[in-house]
Short mmCIF file of C-alpha atoms in Angstrom, two decimals:
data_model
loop_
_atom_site.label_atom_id
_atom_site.label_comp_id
_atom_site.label_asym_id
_atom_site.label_seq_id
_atom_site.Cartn_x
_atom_site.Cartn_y
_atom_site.Cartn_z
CA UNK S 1 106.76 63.00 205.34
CA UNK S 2 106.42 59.45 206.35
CA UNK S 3 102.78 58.33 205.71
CA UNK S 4 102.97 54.96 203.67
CA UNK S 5 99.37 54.54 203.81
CA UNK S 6 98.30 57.56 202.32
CA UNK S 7 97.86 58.89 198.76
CA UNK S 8 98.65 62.05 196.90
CA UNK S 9 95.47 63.70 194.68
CA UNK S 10 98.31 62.98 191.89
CA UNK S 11 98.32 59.38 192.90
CA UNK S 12 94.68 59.04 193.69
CA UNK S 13 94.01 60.48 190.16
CA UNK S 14 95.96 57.94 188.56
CA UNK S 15 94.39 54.95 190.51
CA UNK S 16 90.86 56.05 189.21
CA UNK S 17 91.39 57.02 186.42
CA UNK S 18 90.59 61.10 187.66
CA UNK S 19 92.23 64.12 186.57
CA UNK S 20 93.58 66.35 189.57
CA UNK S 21 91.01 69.11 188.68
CA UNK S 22 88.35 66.95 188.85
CA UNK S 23 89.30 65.35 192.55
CA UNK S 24 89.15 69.33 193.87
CA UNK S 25 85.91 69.75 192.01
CA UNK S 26 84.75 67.03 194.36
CA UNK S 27 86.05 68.46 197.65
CA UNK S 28 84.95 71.99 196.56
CA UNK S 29 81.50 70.43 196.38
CA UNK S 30 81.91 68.61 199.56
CA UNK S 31 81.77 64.98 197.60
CA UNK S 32 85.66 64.00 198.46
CA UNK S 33 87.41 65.12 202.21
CA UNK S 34 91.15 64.61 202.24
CA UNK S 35 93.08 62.76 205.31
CA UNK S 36 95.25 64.97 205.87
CA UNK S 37 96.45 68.00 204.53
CA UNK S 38 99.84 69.27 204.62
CA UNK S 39 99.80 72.98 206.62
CA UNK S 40 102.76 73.93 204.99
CA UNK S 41 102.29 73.16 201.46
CA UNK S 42 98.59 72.57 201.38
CA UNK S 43 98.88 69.41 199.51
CA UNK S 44 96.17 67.41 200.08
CA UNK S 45 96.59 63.45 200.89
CA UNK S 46 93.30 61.05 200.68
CA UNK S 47 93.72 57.17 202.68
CA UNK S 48 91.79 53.93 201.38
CA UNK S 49 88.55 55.48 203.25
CA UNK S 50 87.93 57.79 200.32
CA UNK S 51 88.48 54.41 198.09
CA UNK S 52 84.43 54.18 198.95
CA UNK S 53 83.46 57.33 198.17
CA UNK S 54 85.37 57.43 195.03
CA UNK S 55 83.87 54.40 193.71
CA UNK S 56 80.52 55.94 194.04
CA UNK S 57 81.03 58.83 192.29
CA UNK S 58 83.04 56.85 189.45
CA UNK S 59 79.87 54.98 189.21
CA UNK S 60 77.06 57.05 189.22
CA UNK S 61 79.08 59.52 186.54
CA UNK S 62 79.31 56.67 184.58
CA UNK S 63 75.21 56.37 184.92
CA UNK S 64 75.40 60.56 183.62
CA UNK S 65 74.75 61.58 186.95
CA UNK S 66 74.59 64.87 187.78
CA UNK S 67 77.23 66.14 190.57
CA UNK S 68 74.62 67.73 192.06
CA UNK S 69 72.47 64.68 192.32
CA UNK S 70 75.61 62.87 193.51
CA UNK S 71 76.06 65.50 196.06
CA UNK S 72 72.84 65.29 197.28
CA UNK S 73 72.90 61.48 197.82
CA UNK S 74 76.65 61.23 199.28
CA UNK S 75 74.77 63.50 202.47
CA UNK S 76 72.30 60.66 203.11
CA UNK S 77 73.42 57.33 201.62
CA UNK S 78 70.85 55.12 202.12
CA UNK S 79 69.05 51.96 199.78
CA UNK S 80 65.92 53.64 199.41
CA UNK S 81 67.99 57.04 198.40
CA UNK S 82 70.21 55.29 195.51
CA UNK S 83 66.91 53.66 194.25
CA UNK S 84 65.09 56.79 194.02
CA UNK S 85 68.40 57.93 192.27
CA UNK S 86 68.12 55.21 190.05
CA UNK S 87 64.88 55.89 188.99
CA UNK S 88 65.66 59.45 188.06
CA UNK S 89 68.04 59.16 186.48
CA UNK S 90 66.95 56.08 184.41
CA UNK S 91 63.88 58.51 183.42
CA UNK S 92 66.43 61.43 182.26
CA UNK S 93 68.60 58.58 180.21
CA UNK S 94 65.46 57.53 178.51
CA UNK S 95 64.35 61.27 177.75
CA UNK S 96 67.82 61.31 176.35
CA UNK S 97 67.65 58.98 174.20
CA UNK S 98 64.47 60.48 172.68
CA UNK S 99 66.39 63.41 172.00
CA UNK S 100 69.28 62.00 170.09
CA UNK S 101 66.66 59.47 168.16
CA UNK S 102 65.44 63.06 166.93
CA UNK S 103 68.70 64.33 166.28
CA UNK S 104 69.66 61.54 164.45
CA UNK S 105 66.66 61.69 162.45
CA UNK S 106 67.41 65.16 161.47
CA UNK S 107 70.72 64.23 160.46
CA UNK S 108 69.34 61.79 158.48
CA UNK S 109 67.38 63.77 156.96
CA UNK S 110 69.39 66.31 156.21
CA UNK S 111 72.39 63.79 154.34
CA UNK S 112 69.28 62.84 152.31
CA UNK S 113 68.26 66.09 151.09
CA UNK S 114 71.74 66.98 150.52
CA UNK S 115 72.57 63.75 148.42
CA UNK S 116 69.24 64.30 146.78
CA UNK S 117 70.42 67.71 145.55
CA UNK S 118 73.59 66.61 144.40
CA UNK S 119 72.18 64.50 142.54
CA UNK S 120 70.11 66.66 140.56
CA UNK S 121 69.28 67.03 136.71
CA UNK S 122 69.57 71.04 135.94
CA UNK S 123 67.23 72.77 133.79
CA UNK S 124 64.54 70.13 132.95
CA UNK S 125 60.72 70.48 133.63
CA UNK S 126 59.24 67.21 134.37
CA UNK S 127 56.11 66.08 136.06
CA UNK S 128 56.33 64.93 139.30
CA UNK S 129 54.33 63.24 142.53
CA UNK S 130 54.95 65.57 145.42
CA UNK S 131 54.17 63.51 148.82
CA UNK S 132 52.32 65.69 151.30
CA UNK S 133 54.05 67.91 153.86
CA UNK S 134 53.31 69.84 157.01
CA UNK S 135 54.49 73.47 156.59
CA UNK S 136 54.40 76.50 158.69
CA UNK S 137 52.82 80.10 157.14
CA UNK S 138 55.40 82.29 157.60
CA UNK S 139 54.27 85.89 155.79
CA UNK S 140 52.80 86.69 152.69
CA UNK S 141 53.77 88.96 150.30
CA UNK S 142 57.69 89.45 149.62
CA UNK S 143 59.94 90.92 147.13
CA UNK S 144 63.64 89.16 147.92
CA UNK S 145 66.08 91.05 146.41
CA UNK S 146 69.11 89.60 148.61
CA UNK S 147 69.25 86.54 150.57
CA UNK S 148 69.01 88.65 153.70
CA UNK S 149 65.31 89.29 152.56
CA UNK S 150 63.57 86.19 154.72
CA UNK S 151 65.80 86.67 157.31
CA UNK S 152 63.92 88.78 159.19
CA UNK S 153 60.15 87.14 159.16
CA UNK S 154 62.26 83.37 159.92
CA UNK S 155 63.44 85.29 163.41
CA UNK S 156 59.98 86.64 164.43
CA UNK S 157 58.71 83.26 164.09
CA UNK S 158 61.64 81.31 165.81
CA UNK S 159 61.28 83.93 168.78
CA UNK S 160 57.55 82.71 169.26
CA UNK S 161 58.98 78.89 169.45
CA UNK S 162 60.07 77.13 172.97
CA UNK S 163 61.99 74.53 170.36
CA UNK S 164 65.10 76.44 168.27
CA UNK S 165 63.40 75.18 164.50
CA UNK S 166 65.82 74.34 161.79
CA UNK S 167 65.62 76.84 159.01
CA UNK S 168 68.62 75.34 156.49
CA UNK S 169 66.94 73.81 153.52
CA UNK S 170 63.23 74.03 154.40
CA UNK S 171 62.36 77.47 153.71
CA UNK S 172 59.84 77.84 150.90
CA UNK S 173 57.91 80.57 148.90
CA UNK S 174 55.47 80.41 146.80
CA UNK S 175 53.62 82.72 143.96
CA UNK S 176 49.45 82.49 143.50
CA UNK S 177 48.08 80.54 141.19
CA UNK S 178 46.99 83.62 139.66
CA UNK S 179 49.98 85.52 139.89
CA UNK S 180 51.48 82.28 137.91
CA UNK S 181 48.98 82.77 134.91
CA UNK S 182 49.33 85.93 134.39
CA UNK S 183 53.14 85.41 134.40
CA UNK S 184 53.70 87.78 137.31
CA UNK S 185 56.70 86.78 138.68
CA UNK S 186 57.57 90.33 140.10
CA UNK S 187 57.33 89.00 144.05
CA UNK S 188 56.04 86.36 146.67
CA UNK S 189 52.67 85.83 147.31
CA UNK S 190 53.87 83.57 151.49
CA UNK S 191 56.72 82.15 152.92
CA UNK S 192 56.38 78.95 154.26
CA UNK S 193 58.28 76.32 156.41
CA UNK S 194 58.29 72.90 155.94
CA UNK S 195 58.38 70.76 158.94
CA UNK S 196 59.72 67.00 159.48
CA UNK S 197 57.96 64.43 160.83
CA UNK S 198 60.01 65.01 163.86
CA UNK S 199 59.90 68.86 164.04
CA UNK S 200 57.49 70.39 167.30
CA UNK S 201 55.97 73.39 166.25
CA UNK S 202 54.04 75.68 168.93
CA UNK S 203 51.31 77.41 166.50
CA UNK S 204 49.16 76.54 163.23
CA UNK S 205 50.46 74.35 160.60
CA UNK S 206 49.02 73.07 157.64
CA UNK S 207 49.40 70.04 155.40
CA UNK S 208 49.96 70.20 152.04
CA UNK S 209 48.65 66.97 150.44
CA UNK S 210 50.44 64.82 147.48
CA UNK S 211 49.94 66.12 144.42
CA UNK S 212 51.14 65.98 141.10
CA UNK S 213 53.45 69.19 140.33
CA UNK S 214 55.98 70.43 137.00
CA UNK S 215 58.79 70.48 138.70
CA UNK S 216 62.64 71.78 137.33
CA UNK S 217 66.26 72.40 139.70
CA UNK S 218 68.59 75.12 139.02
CA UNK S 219 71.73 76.31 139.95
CA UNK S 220 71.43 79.53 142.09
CA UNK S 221 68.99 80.97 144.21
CA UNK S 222 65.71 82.87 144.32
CA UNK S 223 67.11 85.97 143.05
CA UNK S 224 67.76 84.02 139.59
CA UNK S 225 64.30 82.25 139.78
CA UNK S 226 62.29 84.07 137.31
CA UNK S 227 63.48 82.94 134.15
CA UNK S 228 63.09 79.49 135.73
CA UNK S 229 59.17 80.36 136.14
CA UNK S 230 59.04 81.17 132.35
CA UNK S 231 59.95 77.94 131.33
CA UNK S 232 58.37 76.34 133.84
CA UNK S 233 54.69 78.32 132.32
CA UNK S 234 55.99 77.04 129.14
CA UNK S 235 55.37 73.46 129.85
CA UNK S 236 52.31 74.21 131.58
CA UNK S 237 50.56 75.93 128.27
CA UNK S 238 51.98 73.32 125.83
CA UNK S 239 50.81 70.81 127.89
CA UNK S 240 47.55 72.33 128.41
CA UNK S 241 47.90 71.82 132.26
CA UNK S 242 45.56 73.49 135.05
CA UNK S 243 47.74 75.27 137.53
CA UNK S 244 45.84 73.87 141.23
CA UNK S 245 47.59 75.93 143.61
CA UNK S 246 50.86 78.09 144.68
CA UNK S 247 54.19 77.73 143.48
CA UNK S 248 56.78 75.74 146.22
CA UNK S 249 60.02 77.43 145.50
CA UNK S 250 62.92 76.37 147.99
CA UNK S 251 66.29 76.29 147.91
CA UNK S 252 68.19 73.06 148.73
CA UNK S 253 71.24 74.17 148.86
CA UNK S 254 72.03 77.83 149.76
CA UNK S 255 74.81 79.99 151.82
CA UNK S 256 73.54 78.21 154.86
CA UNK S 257 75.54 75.08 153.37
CA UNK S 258 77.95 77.05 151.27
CA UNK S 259 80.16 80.16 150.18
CA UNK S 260 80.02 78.71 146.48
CA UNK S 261 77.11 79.99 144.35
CA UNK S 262 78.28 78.02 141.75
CA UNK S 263 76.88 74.82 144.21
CA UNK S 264 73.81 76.38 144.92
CA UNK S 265 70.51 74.32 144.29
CA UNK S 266 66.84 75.56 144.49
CA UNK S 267 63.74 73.80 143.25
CA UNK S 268 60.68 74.90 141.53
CA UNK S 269 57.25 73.18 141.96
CA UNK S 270 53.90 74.39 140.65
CA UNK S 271 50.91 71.68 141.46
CA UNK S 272 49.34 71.25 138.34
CA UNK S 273 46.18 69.27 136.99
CA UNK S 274 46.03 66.63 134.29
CA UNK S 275 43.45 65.95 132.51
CA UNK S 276 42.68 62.93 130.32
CA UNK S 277 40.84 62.78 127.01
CA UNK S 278 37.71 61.26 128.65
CA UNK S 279 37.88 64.39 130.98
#
Protein backbone atom coordinates (compact mmCIF):
# COMPACT_ATOMS: atom_id res chain seq x y z
CA UNK A 1 0.00 0.00 0.00
CA UNK A 2 1.08 3.28 -1.33
CA UNK A 3 0.27 6.01 1.28
CA UNK A 4 3.56 8.12 1.80
CA UNK A 5 1.87 10.44 4.00
CA UNK A 6 0.66 8.23 6.48
CA UNK A 7 2.08 6.53 9.61
CA UNK A 8 2.00 3.12 11.14
CA UNK A 9 0.95 2.98 15.22
CA UNK A 10 4.64 1.34 15.13
CA UNK A 11 5.94 4.47 13.55
CA UNK A 12 3.75 6.91 15.34
CA UNK A 13 4.96 5.26 18.62
CA UNK A 14 8.41 5.85 17.85
CA UNK A 15 7.95 9.58 16.81
CA UNK A 16 6.41 10.29 20.34
CA UNK A 17 8.00 8.55 22.19
CA UNK A 18 4.54 6.01 22.82
CA UNK A 19 4.46 2.43 23.21
CA UNK A 20 1.94 0.63 20.72
CA UNK A 21 -0.29 -0.41 23.72
CA UNK A 22 -0.58 2.81 24.86
CA UNK A 23 -1.68 4.48 21.23
CA UNK A 24 -4.81 1.69 21.34
CA UNK A 25 -5.45 2.65 24.92
CA UNK A 26 -6.12 6.04 23.39
CA UNK A 27 -8.43 4.98 20.54
CA UNK A 28 -10.18 2.48 22.88
CA UNK A 29 -10.98 5.56 24.94
CA UNK A 30 -11.89 7.57 21.98
CA UNK A 31 -8.68 10.09 22.60
CA UNK A 32 -6.74 8.98 19.17
CA UNK A 33 -8.94 8.04 15.61
CA UNK A 34 -6.78 6.42 12.98
CA UNK A 35 -6.83 7.61 9.09
CA UNK A 36 -7.30 4.79 7.77
CA UNK A 37 -7.45 1.38 8.63
CA UNK A 38 -6.47 -1.47 6.61
CA UNK A 39 -9.85 -3.93 6.10
CA UNK A 40 -7.77 -6.70 5.50
CA UNK A 41 -5.25 -6.68 8.13
CA UNK A 42 -6.75 -4.23 10.51
CA UNK A 43 -3.64 -2.30 10.89
CA UNK A 44 -4.31 0.92 11.81
CA UNK A 45 -2.48 4.08 10.03
CA UNK A 46 -2.70 7.74 11.80
CA UNK A 47 -1.70 11.12 9.19
CA UNK A 48 -0.06 14.45 10.63
CA UNK A 49 -3.80 15.42 11.83
CA UNK A 50 -3.42 13.19 14.87
CA UNK A 51 0.18 15.07 15.27
CA UNK A 52 -2.32 17.65 17.31
CA UNK A 53 -4.02 15.46 19.26
CA UNK A 54 -1.01 13.58 20.22
CA UNK A 55 0.75 16.52 21.44
CA UNK A 56 -2.01 17.18 23.81
CA UNK A 57 -2.17 14.15 25.39
CA UNK A 58 1.82 13.96 25.58
CA UNK A 59 1.39 17.12 27.42
CA UNK A 60 -1.19 16.99 29.78
CA UNK A 61 0.29 13.26 30.91
CA UNK A 62 3.26 14.94 31.47
CA UNK A 63 1.10 17.50 33.89
CA UNK A 64 -0.22 13.71 35.68
CA UNK A 65 -3.32 14.05 34.00
CA UNK A 66 -5.75 11.69 34.30
CA UNK A 67 -6.95 9.92 30.87
CA UNK A 68 -10.14 10.42 31.94
CA UNK A 69 -9.75 14.10 32.47
CA UNK A 70 -7.95 14.14 29.10
CA UNK A 71 -10.85 12.40 27.63
CA UNK A 72 -13.20 14.61 28.86
CA UNK A 73 -11.44 17.77 27.54
CA UNK A 74 -10.36 16.29 23.94
CA UNK A 75 -14.68 16.26 23.48
CA UNK A 76 -14.82 20.05 24.00
CA UNK A 77 -11.44 21.75 23.52
CA UNK A 78 -11.88 25.04 24.36
CA UNK A 79 -9.51 27.99 26.47
CA UNK A 80 -11.78 28.26 29.21
CA UNK A 81 -11.91 24.15 29.35
CA UNK A 82 -7.90 23.65 29.49
CA UNK A 83 -7.86 26.45 32.19
CA UNK A 84 -10.34 24.86 34.32
CA UNK A 85 -8.11 21.72 33.62
CA UNK A 86 -5.29 23.52 34.72
CA UNK A 87 -6.61 24.48 37.79
CA UNK A 88 -7.53 20.97 38.78
CA UNK A 89 -5.11 19.52 38.23
CA UNK A 90 -2.61 22.09 39.69
CA UNK A 91 -4.84 21.56 43.01
CA UNK A 92 -4.36 17.55 42.82
CA UNK A 93 -0.34 18.16 42.15
CA UNK A 94 -0.24 20.30 45.19
CA UNK A 95 -2.33 17.71 47.37
CA UNK A 96 0.34 15.45 46.05
CA UNK A 97 2.96 16.90 47.13
CA UNK A 98 1.53 17.05 50.68
CA UNK A 99 1.36 13.48 50.57
CA UNK A 100 4.87 12.58 49.65
CA UNK A 101 6.20 15.57 52.16
CA UNK A 102 4.43 13.05 54.70
CA UNK A 103 5.84 10.10 53.28
CA UNK A 104 9.07 11.38 53.28
CA UNK A 105 8.79 12.40 56.72
CA UNK A 106 7.93 8.97 57.74
CA UNK A 107 10.79 7.67 56.02
CA UNK A 108 12.74 9.90 57.76
CA UNK A 109 11.67 9.00 60.62
CA UNK A 110 11.81 5.69 60.40
CA UNK A 111 15.96 5.63 59.12
CA UNK A 112 16.24 7.59 62.41
CA UNK A 113 14.76 5.23 64.72
CA UNK A 114 16.42 2.49 63.02
CA UNK A 115 20.01 4.13 63.17
CA UNK A 116 19.10 5.09 66.69
CA UNK A 117 18.66 1.41 67.58
CA UNK A 118 21.64 0.30 66.01
CA UNK A 119 23.31 2.31 67.77
CA UNK A 120 22.40 1.22 71.06
CA UNK A 121 24.33 0.44 74.42
CA UNK A 122 22.81 -3.13 75.72
CA UNK A 123 22.09 -3.78 79.21
CA UNK A 124 22.72 -0.40 80.98
CA UNK A 125 20.13 1.56 83.12
CA UNK A 126 20.67 5.17 82.81
CA UNK A 127 18.57 8.19 83.44
CA UNK A 128 17.15 9.79 80.73
CA UNK A 129 14.90 13.01 79.39
CA UNK A 130 12.03 11.50 77.48
CA UNK A 131 10.49 14.40 75.12
CA UNK A 132 6.71 14.27 75.12
CA UNK A 133 4.67 12.16 72.68
CA UNK A 134 1.15 11.78 71.41
CA UNK A 135 0.05 8.12 71.77
CA UNK A 136 -3.05 6.24 71.07
CA UNK A 137 -4.78 3.83 74.08
CA UNK A 138 -4.97 0.78 72.55
CA UNK A 139 -6.30 -1.95 75.43
CA UNK A 140 -5.43 -2.54 78.79
CA UNK A 141 -4.59 -5.47 80.37
CA UNK A 142 -2.40 -8.17 78.36
CA UNK A 143 -0.39 -11.17 78.96
CA UNK A 144 1.93 -11.57 75.51
CA UNK A 145 3.15 -14.78 75.40
CA UNK A 146 4.01 -14.73 71.48
CA UNK A 147 4.45 -11.87 69.28
CA UNK A 148 1.10 -12.68 67.73
CA UNK A 149 -0.38 -11.46 71.15
CA UNK A 150 -1.01 -7.50 70.05
CA UNK A 151 -1.86 -8.46 66.85
CA UNK A 152 -5.22 -8.68 67.28
CA UNK A 153 -6.23 -5.32 69.43
CA UNK A 154 -3.60 -3.25 66.59
CA UNK A 155 -6.36 -4.59 63.79
CA UNK A 156 -9.55 -3.55 65.71
CA UNK A 157 -8.12 -0.22 65.98
CA UNK A 158 -6.71 0.17 62.35
CA UNK A 159 -10.30 -1.02 61.12
CA UNK A 160 -11.85 2.10 62.98
CA UNK A 161 -9.16 4.45 60.98
CA UNK A 162 -10.00 6.13 57.36
CA UNK A 163 -5.86 6.54 57.30
CA UNK A 164 -3.93 2.80 57.16
CA UNK A 165 -1.60 3.82 60.65
CA UNK A 166 1.90 2.53 60.75
CA UNK A 167 2.28 -0.04 63.44
CA UNK A 168 6.30 -1.09 62.87
CA UNK A 169 8.26 0.34 65.72
CA UNK A 170 5.66 2.39 67.62
CA UNK A 171 3.80 -0.07 69.51
CA UNK A 172 4.18 0.31 73.26
CA UNK A 173 3.04 -1.32 76.60
CA UNK A 174 3.28 -0.38 79.68
CA UNK A 175 2.96 -1.92 83.46
CA UNK A 176 1.27 0.42 86.52
CA UNK A 177 3.17 2.17 88.60
CA UNK A 178 1.95 -0.09 91.14
CA UNK A 179 2.29 -3.18 89.43
CA UNK A 180 6.14 -1.87 89.06
CA UNK A 181 6.59 -1.64 92.96
CA UNK A 182 5.39 -4.50 93.85
CA UNK A 183 7.61 -6.14 91.18
CA UNK A 184 4.66 -7.65 89.31
CA UNK A 185 5.83 -8.14 86.10
CA UNK A 186 3.39 -11.12 85.36
CA UNK A 187 1.37 -8.95 82.42
CA UNK A 188 0.41 -5.50 80.80
CA UNK A 189 -1.45 -3.09 82.47
CA UNK A 190 -2.39 -0.91 78.18
CA UNK A 191 -1.10 -0.97 74.94
CA UNK A 192 -0.42 2.12 73.46
CA UNK A 193 0.55 3.73 70.05
CA UNK A 194 2.73 6.35 69.56
CA UNK A 195 1.95 8.75 66.88
CA UNK A 196 4.32 11.18 64.71
CA UNK A 197 3.93 14.53 64.32
CA UNK A 198 2.65 13.69 60.96
CA UNK A 199 0.37 10.69 61.82
CA UNK A 200 -3.86 11.56 61.48
CA UNK A 201 -5.58 9.73 63.95
CA UNK A 202 -9.59 9.58 63.88
CA UNK A 203 -10.31 9.08 67.84
CA UNK A 204 -8.75 10.16 71.37
CA UNK A 205 -5.15 10.57 71.84
CA UNK A 206 -3.22 11.66 74.59
CA UNK A 207 0.11 13.35 75.20
CA UNK A 208 2.55 12.10 77.23
CA UNK A 209 4.71 15.01 78.47
CA UNK A 210 8.77 15.05 78.86
CA UNK A 211 9.83 13.54 81.66
CA UNK A 212 12.73 12.19 83.18
CA UNK A 213 12.67 8.17 82.93
CA UNK A 214 15.50 4.99 83.90
CA UNK A 215 15.78 3.84 80.83
CA UNK A 216 17.94 0.37 79.53
CA UNK A 217 17.87 -1.52 75.60
CA UNK A 218 18.03 -5.13 75.17
CA UNK A 219 18.36 -7.57 72.70
CA UNK A 220 15.04 -9.48 72.15
CA UNK A 221 11.59 -8.79 72.62
CA UNK A 222 8.80 -8.52 75.18
CA UNK A 223 8.67 -12.08 75.88
CA UNK A 224 12.37 -11.70 77.43
CA UNK A 225 11.45 -8.36 79.18
CA UNK A 226 11.07 -9.32 82.70
CA UNK A 227 14.40 -9.83 83.87
CA UNK A 228 15.03 -6.46 82.19
CA UNK A 229 12.28 -4.93 84.73
CA UNK A 230 14.30 -6.43 87.68
CA UNK A 231 17.20 -4.58 87.03
CA UNK A 232 15.60 -1.83 85.93
CA UNK A 233 13.66 -1.79 89.93
CA UNK A 234 17.13 -2.24 91.00
CA UNK A 235 18.29 1.15 90.07
CA UNK A 236 15.17 2.63 91.07
CA UNK A 237 15.54 1.39 94.98
CA UNK A 238 19.31 2.13 95.13
CA UNK A 239 18.71 5.28 93.87
CA UNK A 240 15.88 5.95 96.04
CA UNK A 241 13.77 7.10 92.96
CA UNK A 242 9.81 7.71 92.95
CA UNK A 243 8.30 5.70 90.16
CA UNK A 244 5.64 8.76 88.49
CA UNK A 245 3.82 6.73 86.13
CA UNK A 246 3.60 3.48 83.70
CA UNK A 247 6.30 1.67 82.24
CA UNK A 248 6.88 2.52 78.11
CA UNK A 249 8.09 -0.76 76.85
CA UNK A 250 8.49 -0.88 72.91
CA UNK A 251 10.31 -2.67 70.70
CA UNK A 252 12.49 -0.91 68.09
CA UNK A 253 13.36 -3.42 66.22
CA UNK A 254 11.17 -6.57 65.93
CA UNK A 255 10.03 -9.31 63.13
CA UNK A 256 8.33 -6.46 61.41
CA UNK A 257 12.05 -5.39 60.39
CA UNK A 258 13.60 -8.80 60.73
CA UNK A 259 13.75 -12.75 60.76
CA UNK A 260 16.94 -12.41 63.12
CA UNK A 261 16.18 -12.38 66.88
CA UNK A 262 19.58 -12.06 67.46
CA UNK A 263 18.96 -8.13 65.90
CA UNK A 264 16.08 -7.55 67.81
CA UNK A 265 15.94 -4.26 69.97
CA UNK A 266 13.26 -3.21 72.58
CA UNK A 267 13.46 -0.41 75.10
CA UNK A 268 12.45 -0.06 78.62
CA UNK A 269 11.35 3.30 80.19
CA UNK A 270 9.85 3.82 83.64
CA UNK A 271 9.26 7.82 84.43
CA UNK A 272 10.77 8.27 87.57
CA UNK A 273 11.14 11.24 90.16
CA UNK A 274 14.30 12.79 91.55
CA UNK A 275 14.54 14.31 94.36
CA UNK A 276 17.25 16.62 95.70
CA UNK A 277 18.60 16.93 99.23
CA UNK A 278 16.74 20.25 99.80
CA UNK A 279 13.57 18.21 98.79
Amino acid sequence: MDRPELFSIGTMGKMFHLSVSSLRHYEVMGLLTPEYIDPQSGYRYCSTKQFEVLNTIRYLRALDMPLQEIADFMENRDVERMEEKLLQQKQAVMEKQKRLKRIEQKIDNRLCQIADAKESVFDVVKLVQKKSCRIVWIKDSLKIQGALDIEAPLKKLEQKQAEALIFLGKVGVGISKEHLSNRNFAQYDRIFLMLDEEDTFSGETDVLPETLCVSMRFRGGHTEAVEQYEKLMDYVEAHKLTISGFSREITMIDYGLTNDTKKFVTEISIPVIEYTKEE
